[in-house]
Short mmCIF file of C-alpha atoms in Angstrom, two decimals:
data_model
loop_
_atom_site.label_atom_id
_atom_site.label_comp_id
_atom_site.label_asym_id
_atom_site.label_seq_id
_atom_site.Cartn_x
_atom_site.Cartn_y
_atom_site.Cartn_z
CA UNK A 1 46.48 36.88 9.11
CA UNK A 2 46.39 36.94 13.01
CA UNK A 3 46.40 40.81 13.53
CA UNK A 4 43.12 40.42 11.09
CA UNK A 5 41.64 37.94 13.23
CA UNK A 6 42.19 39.88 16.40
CA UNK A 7 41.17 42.99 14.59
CA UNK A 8 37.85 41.58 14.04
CA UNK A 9 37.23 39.63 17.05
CA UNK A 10 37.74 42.98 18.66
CA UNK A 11 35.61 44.69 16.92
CA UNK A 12 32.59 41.89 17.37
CA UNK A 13 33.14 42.15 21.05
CA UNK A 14 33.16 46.15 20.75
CA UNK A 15 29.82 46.00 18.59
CA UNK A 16 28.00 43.23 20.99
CA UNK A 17 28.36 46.36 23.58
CA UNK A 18 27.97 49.39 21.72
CA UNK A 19 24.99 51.18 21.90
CA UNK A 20 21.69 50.90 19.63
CA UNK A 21 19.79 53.99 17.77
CA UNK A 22 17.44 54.09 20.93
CA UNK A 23 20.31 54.11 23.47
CA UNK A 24 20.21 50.51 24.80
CA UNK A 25 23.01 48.24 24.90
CA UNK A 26 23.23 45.36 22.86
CA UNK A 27 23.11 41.59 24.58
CA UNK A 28 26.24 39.94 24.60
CA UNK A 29 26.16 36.62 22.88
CA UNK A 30 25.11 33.90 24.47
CA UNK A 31 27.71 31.26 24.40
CA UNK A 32 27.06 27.96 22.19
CA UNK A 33 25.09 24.81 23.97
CA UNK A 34 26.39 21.07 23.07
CA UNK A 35 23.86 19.95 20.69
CA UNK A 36 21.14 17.63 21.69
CA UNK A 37 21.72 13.48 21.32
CA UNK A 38 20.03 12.30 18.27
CA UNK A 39 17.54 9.49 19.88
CA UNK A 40 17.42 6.42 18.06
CA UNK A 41 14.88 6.03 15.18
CA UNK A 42 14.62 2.84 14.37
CA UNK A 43 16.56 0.18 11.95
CA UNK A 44 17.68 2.43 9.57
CA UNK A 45 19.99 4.04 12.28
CA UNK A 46 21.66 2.92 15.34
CA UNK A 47 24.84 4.60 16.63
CA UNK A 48 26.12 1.05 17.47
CA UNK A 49 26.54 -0.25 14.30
CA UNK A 50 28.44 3.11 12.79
CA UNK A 51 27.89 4.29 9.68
CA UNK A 52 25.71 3.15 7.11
CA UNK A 53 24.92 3.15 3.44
CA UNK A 54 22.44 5.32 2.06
CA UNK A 55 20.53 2.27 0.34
CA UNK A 56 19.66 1.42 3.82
CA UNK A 57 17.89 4.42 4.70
CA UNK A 58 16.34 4.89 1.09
CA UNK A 59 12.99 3.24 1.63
CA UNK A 60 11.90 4.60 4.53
CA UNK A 61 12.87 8.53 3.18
CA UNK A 62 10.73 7.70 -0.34
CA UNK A 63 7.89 5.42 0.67
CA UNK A 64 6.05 8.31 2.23
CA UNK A 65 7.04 10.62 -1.20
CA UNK A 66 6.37 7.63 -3.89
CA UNK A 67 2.45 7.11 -1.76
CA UNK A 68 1.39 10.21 -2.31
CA UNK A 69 3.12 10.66 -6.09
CA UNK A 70 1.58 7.32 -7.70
CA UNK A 71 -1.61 7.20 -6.36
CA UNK A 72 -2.42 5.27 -10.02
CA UNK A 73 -0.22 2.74 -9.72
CA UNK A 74 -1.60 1.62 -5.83
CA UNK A 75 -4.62 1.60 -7.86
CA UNK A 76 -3.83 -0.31 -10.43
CA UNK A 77 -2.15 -2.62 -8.16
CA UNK A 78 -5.55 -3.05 -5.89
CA UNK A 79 -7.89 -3.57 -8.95
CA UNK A 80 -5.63 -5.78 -10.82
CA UNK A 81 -8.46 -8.39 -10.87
CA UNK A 82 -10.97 -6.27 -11.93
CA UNK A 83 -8.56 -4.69 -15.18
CA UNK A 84 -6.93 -8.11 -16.52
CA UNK A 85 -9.82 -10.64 -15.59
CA UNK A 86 -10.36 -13.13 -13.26
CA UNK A 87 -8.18 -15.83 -15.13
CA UNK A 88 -5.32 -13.54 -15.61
CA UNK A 89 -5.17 -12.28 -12.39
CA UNK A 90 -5.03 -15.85 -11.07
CA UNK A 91 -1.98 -16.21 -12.69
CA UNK A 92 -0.79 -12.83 -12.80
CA UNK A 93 0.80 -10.47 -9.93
CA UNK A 94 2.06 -6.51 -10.69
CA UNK A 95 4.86 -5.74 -8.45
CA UNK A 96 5.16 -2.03 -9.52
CA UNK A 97 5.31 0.47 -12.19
CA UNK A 98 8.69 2.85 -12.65
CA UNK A 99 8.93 4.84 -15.77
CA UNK A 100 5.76 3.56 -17.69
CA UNK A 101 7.18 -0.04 -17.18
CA UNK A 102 4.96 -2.06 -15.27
CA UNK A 103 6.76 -5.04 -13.65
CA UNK A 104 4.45 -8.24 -13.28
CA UNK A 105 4.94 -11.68 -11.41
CA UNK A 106 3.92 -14.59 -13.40
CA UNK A 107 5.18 -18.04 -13.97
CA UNK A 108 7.09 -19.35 -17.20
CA UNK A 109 4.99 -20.39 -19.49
CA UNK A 110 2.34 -17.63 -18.46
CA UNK A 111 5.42 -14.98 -19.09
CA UNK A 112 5.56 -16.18 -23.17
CA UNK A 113 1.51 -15.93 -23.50
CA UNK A 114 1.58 -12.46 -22.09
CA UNK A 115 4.15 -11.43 -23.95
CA UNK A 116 2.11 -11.60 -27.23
CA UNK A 117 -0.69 -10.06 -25.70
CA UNK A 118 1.42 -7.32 -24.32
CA UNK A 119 -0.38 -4.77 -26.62
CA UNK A 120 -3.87 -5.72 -25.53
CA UNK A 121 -2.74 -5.71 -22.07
CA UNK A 122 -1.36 -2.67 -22.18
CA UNK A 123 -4.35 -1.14 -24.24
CA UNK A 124 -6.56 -2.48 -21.46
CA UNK A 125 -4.31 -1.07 -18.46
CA UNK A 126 -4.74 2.24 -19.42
CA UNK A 127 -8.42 2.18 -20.64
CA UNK A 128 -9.05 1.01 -17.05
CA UNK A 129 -6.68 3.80 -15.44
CA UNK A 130 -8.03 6.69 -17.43
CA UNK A 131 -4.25 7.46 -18.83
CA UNK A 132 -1.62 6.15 -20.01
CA UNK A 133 -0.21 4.98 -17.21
CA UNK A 134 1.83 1.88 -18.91
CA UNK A 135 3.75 1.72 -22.00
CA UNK A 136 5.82 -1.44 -21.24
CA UNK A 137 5.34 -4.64 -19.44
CA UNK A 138 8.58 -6.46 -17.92
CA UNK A 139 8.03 -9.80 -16.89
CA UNK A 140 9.55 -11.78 -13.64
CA UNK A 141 9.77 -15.32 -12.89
CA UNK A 142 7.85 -16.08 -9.41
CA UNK A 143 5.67 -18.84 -8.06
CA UNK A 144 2.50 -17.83 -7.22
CA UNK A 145 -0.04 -19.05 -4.36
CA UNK A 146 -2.99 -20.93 -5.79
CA UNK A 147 -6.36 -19.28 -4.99
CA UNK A 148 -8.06 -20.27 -2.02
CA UNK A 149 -11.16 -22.86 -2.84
CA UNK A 150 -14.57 -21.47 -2.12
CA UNK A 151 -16.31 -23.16 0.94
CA UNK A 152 -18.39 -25.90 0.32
CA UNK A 153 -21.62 -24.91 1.02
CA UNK A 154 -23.45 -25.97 3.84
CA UNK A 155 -25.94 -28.76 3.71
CA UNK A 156 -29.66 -27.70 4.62
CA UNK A 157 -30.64 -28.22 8.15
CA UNK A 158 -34.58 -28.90 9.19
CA UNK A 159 -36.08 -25.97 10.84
CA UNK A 160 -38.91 -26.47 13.62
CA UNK A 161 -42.05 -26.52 13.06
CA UNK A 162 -43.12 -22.66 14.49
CA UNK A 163 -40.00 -21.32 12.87
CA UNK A 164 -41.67 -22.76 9.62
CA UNK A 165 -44.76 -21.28 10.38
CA UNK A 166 -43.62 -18.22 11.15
CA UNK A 167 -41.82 -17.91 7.92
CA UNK A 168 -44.93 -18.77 5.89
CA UNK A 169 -46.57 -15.84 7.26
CA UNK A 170 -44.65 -13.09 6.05
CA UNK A 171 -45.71 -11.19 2.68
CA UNK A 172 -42.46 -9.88 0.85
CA UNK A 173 -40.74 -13.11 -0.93
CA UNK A 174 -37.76 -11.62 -0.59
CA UNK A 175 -37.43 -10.85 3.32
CA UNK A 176 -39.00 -14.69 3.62
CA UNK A 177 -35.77 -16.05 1.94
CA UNK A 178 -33.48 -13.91 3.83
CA UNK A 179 -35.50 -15.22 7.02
CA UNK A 180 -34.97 -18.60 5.89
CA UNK A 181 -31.14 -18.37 5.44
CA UNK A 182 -31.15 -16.19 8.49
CA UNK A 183 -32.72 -19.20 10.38
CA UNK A 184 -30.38 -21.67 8.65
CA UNK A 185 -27.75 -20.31 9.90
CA UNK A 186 -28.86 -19.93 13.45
CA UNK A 187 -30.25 -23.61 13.56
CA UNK A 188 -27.02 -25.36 12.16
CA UNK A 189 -24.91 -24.15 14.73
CA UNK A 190 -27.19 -25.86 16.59
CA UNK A 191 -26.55 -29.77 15.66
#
């Protein structure tokens, strides 16, 4: 096996010299260079720790890929109000859809009610989508955060006299009342 391998490497260093068609020589190879130091790029890799498993560096390889390949399901997920109601989506979360299984957040006793309307749901889901997007619903145990209340709304504040006036001049009834609450607002800050 030797004689082969000096046989060859002969005949590499004969052929990086002999000459071309044209009559030029050949450039001799240029020797190897130490690679470059892989810089640091973020949590997912730091040569201090060592190795490390490839569940860690999952997510941030397929959150990019999974974005742009279910654009429906970030949809679904943003107008979850809008497709279920107000009153389900109060006590209702999706979490995310893998497979045609739709994973959704809800407390206990919510989790038995929505499993006998899983068909409707489901029916509903998909009208809404355009496809169909879901063919199961899994169910998870979670708390969920109450919705916030609405803001009381503010108490009326008097308005001076030539602001008054002024209002009573204009025409439109329409640009009068958004005067008006314009110049509520201005005047209560105002206490």
């Amino acid at each position: 096996m030797a004689p082969a391998r000096a046989k060859a490497a002969a005949k590499g260093a004969a052929s990086a010299t002999a000459p071309l068609k044209n009559g030029a020589l050949r450039a001799p190879p240029k020797p190897a260079t130490p690679a470059a130091p892989v810089a640091d790029t973020g949590p997912a890799w730091r040569a201090d720790l060592g190795l490390r498993s490839v569940s860690a560096l999952l997510p941030r390889v397929t959150r990019p890929a999974f974005k742009k390949r279910s654009p429906a399901a970030a949809q679904l997920i943003a107008d979850w109000p809008a497709v279920v109601g107000p009153v389900m989506a109060a006590q209702t979360l999706p979490r995310g859809l893998t497979g045609g299984t739709l994973t959704i957040a809800c407390s206990g006793p919510v989790a038995m009610e929505l499993q006998h309307l899983a068909p409707q749901l489901i029916s509903r889901i998909n009208m809404a989508m355009g496809q169909g997007l879901v063919e199961r619903l899994r169910f998870v145990q979670a708390t969920l955060k109450a919705p916030p209340r609405p803001a009381p709304k503010p108490k009326p504040v008097d308005l001076p006299q030539h602001v008054t006036a002024s209002l009573e001049e204009v025409a439109d009834p329409d640009l009068r009342e958004a005067l008006a609450r314009l110049a509520q607002g201005v005047y209560r800050g105002r206490r």
